[in-house]
Coordinates of C-alpha atoms and ligand atoms in Angstrom, one line a residue:
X1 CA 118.6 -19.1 -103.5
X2 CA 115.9 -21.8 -104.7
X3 CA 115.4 -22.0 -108.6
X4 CA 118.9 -20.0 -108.9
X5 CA 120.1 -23.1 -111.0
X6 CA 117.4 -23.1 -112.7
X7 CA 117.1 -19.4 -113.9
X8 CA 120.8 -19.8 -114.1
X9 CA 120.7 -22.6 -116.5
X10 CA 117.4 -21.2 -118.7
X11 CA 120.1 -18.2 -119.6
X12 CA 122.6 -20.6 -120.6
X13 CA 120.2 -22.6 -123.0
X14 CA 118.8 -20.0 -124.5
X15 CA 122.7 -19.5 -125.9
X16 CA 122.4 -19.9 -129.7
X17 CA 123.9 -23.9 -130.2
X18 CA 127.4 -23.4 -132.5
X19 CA 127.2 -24.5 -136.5
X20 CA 130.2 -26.3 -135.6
X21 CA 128.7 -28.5 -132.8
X22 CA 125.4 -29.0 -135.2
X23 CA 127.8 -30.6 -137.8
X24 CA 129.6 -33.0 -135.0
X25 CA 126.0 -33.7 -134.2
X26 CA 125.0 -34.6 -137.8
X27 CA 128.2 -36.9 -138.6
X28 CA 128.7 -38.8 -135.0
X29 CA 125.3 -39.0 -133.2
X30 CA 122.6 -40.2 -135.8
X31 CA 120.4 -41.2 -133.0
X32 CA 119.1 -37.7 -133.2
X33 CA 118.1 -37.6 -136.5
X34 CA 115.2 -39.9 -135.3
X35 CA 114.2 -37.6 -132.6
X36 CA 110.7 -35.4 -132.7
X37 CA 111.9 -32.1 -133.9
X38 CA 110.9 -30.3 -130.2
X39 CA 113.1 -33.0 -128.6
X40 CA 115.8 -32.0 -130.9
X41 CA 115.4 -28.4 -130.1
X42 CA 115.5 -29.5 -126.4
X43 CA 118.4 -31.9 -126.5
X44 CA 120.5 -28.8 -127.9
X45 CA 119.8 -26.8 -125.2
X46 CA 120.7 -29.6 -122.5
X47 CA 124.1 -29.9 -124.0
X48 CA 125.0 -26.2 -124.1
X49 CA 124.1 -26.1 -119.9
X50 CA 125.6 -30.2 -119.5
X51 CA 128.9 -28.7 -121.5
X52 CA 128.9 -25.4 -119.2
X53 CA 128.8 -27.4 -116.1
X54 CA 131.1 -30.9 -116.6
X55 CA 134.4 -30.5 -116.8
X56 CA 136.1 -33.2 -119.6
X57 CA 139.9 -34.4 -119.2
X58 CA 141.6 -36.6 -122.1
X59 CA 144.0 -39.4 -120.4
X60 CA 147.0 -41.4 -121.6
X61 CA 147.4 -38.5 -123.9
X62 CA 144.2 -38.1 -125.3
X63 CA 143.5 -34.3 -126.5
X64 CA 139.9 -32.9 -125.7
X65 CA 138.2 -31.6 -128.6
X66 CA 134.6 -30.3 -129.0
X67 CA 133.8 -33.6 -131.4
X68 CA 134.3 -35.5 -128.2
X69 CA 132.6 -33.4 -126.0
X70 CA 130.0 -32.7 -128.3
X71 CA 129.5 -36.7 -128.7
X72 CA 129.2 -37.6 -125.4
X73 CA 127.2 -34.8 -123.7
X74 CA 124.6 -35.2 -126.8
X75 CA 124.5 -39.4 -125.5
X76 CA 124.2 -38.3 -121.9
X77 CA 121.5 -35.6 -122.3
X78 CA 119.5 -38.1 -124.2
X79 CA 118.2 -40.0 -121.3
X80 CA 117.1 -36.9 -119.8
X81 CA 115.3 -35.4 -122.0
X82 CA 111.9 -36.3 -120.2
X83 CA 112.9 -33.7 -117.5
X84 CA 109.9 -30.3 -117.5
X85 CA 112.2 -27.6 -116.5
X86 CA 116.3 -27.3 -116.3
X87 CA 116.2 -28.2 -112.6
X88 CA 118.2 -31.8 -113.4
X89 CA 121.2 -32.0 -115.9
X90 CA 122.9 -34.8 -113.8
X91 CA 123.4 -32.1 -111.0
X92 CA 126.3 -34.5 -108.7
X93 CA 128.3 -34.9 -112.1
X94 CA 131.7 -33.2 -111.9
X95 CA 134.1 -34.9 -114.3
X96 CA 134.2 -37.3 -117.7
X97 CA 137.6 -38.9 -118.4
X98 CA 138.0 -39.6 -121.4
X99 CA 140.7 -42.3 -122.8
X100 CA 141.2 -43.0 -126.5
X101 CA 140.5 -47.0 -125.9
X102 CA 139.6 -49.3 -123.2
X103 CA 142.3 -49.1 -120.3
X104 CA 143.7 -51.3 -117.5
X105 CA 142.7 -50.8 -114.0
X106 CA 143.7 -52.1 -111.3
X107 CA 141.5 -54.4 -109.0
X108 CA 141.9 -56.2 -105.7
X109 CA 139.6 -59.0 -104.3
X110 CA 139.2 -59.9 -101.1
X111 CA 139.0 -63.4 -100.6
X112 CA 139.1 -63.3 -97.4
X113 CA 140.0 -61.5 -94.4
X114 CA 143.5 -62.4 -94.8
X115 CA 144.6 -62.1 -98.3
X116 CA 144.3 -59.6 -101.1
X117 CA 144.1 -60.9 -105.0
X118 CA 145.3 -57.9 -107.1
X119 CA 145.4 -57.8 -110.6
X120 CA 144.2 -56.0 -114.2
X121 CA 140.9 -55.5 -115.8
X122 CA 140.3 -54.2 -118.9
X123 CA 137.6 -51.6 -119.3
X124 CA 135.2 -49.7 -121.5
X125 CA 134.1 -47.4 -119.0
X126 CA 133.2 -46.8 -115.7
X127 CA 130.6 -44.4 -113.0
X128 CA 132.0 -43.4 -109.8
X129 CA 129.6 -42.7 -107.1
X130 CA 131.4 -39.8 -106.5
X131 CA 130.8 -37.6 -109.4
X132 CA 132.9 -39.1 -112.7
X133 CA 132.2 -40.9 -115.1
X134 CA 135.7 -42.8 -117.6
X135 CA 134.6 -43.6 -121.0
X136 CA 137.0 -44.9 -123.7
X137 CA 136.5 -42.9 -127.0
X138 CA 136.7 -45.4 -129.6
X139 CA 134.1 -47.4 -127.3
X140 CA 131.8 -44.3 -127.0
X141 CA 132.2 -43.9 -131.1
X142 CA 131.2 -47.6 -131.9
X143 CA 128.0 -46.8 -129.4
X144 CA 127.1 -44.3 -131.3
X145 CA 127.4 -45.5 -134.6
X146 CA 124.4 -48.5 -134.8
X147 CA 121.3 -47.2 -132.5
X148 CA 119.5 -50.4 -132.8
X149 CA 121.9 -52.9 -131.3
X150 CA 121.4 -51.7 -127.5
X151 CA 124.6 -51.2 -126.7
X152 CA 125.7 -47.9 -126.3
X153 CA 128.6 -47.0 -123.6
X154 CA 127.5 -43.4 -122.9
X155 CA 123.9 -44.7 -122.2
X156 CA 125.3 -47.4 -120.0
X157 CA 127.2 -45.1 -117.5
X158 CA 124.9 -42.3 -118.0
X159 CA 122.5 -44.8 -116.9
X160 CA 124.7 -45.5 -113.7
X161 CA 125.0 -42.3 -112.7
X162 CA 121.3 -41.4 -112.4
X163 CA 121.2 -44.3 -110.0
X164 CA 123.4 -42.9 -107.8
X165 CA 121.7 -39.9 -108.3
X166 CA 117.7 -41.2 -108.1
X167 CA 118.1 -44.2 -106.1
X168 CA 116.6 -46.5 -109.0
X169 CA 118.0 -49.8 -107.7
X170 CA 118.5 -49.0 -104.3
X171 CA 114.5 -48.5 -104.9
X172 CA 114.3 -52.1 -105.9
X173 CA 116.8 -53.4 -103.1
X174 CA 115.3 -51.7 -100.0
X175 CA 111.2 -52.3 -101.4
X176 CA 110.7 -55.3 -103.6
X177 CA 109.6 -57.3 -101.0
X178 CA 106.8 -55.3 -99.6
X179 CA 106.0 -53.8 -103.0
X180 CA 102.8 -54.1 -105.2
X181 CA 102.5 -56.0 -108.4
X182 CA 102.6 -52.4 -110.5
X183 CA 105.4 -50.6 -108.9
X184 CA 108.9 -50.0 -110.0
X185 CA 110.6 -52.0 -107.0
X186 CA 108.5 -54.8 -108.3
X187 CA 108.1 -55.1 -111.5
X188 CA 112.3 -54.4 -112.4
X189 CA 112.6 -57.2 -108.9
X190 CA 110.7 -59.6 -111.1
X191 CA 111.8 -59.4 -114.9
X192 CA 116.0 -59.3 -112.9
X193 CA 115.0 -62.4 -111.6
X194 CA 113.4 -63.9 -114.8
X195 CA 116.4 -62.5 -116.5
X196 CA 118.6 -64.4 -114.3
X197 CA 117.0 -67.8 -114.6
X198 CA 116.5 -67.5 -118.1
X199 CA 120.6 -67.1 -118.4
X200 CA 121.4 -70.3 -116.3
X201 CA 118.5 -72.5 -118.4
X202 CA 120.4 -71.4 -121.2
X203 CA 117.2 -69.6 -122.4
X204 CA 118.0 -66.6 -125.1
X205 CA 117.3 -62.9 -124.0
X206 CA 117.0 -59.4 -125.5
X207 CA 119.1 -58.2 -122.7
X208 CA 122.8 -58.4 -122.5
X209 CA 124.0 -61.1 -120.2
X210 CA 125.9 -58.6 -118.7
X211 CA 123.2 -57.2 -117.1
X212 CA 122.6 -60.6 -114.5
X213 CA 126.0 -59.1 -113.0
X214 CA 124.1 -57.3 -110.3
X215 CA 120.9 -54.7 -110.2
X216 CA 122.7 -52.2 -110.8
X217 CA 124.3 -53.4 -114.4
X218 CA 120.9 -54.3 -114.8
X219 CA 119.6 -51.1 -114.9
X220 CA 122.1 -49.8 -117.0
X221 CA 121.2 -52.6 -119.7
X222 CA 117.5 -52.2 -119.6
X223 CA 118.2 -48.1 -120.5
X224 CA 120.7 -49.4 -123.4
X225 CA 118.0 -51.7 -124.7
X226 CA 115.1 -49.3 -123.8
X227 CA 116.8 -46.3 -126.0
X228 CA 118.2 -48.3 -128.7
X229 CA 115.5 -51.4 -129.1
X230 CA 112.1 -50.2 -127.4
X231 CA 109.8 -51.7 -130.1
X232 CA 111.5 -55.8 -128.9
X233 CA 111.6 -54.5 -125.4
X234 CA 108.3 -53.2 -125.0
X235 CA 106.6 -56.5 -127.2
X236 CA 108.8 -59.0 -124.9
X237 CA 108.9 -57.1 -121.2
X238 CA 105.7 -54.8 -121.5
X239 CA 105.6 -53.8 -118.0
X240 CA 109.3 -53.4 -117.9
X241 CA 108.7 -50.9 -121.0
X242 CA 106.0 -49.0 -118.9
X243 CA 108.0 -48.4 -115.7
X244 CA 111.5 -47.0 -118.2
X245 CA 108.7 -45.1 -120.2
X246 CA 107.8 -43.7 -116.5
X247 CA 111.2 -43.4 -115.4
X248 CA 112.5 -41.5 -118.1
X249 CA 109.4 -39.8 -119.5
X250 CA 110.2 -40.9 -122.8
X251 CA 108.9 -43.2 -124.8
X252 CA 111.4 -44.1 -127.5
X253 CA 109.2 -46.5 -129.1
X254 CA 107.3 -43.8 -131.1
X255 CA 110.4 -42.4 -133.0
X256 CA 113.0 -45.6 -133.3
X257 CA 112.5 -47.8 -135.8
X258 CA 114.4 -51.0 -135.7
Ligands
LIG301 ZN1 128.0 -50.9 -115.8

């Protein structure tokens, strides 16, 4: 049984890619215009096995087409195109929901043991430890359109789920403390820190202030920023830049251009 999914999913890329999906690529997704031409060839065949496996479902009346699979699996397979073989295409990923704009959901704090604050949250998108991943299309589209302001949606919860799935922040949690000088847990421990203090002395950042939320939107705002702005990121956090360039096997700084 081991390497089935593997032999399983060479078959599947060799597939030839659709002159339909190459046009959604060239009107929606410019970022990969800017890719290496063997990336290119690469990221094609990660979207033909990511499209075979994830099953897509349009909410509050929103009809799946190929434009918005297409759009998002392209985003998605992005940040793993470091990977050597076809053993990862985010293998615990079952579902992407898909709304047409941001939606409500519905939230409860506790404040304490006693009582429950409900209310409504507006939201962009969202990664469920379990396996799905809600995006809102016109959010996804805006991400798409300008690749050098680091925000991009589809990178952000991308981003999410390979933490659930690699244990990058749990890393940092569970090891910063013991941790050496070079190392991931230590070095993404630090610049959060930084980041943090920087944001309450008022100091400005690259990253969004979004990110001081917790580790884990922190992670998800380094990968937006490391995709989409590597060249500020890698002059103003070079160590950060070398553990993402690890991370991801990538190293985005030789084929973006801000
Ligand atoms: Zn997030």
């Amino acid at each position: 049984m081991f390497g089935f999914t593997s032999w399983r999913r060479k078959r599947i890329a060799k597939r030839s890619f659709p002159q339909e999906w190459e046009s959604i690529l060239s009107e929606n997704v410019s970022y990969i215009q800017h890719l290496p031409g063997g990336l290119q060839k690469k990221l094609k065949e990660l979207i033909t096995i990511f499209l075979n496996e994830t099953n897509f479902e349009g909410c509050a009346g929103l009809e799946i087409t190929d434009k918005i699979r297409v759009s998002i699996a392209a985003q998605a397979c992005i940040l793993i195109l470091g990977t050597d073989d076809y053993s990862f295409v985010y293998n615990d990923l079952r579902s992407v929901l898909v709304y047409p704009k941001p939606y409500v959901a519905k939230i409860k704090n506790r404040n304490n043991s006693f009582f429950v604050e409900e209310g409504f949250q507006q939201r962009h998108g969202e990664a469920w430890s379990r396996g799905t991943i809600v995006l809102a299309w016109d959010q996804v589209q805006n991400g798409a359109r300008d690749i050098h302001d680091g925000q991009n949606l589809v990178f952000h919860e991308f981003a999410h789920q390979l933490d659930y799935e690699y244990g990058a922040t749990s890393q940092v949690e569970d090891e910063y403390e013991e941790s050496q000088f070079l190392s991931w847990a230590r070095v993404v421990g630090d610049e959060y820190q930084q980041f943090v203090s920087d944001l309450q002395r008022n100091r400005e950042t690259l990253l969004d202030s979004y990110g001081a939320t917790n580790l884990a939107e922190f992670f998800a705002v380094i990968t937006e920023c490391f995709f989409e702005r590597p060249t500020e990121l890698k002059n103003q956090h070079p160590k950060l830049y070398h553990q993402l360039s690890e991370f991801y096997r990538q190293d985005p700084e030789t084929y973006i251009k801000s």
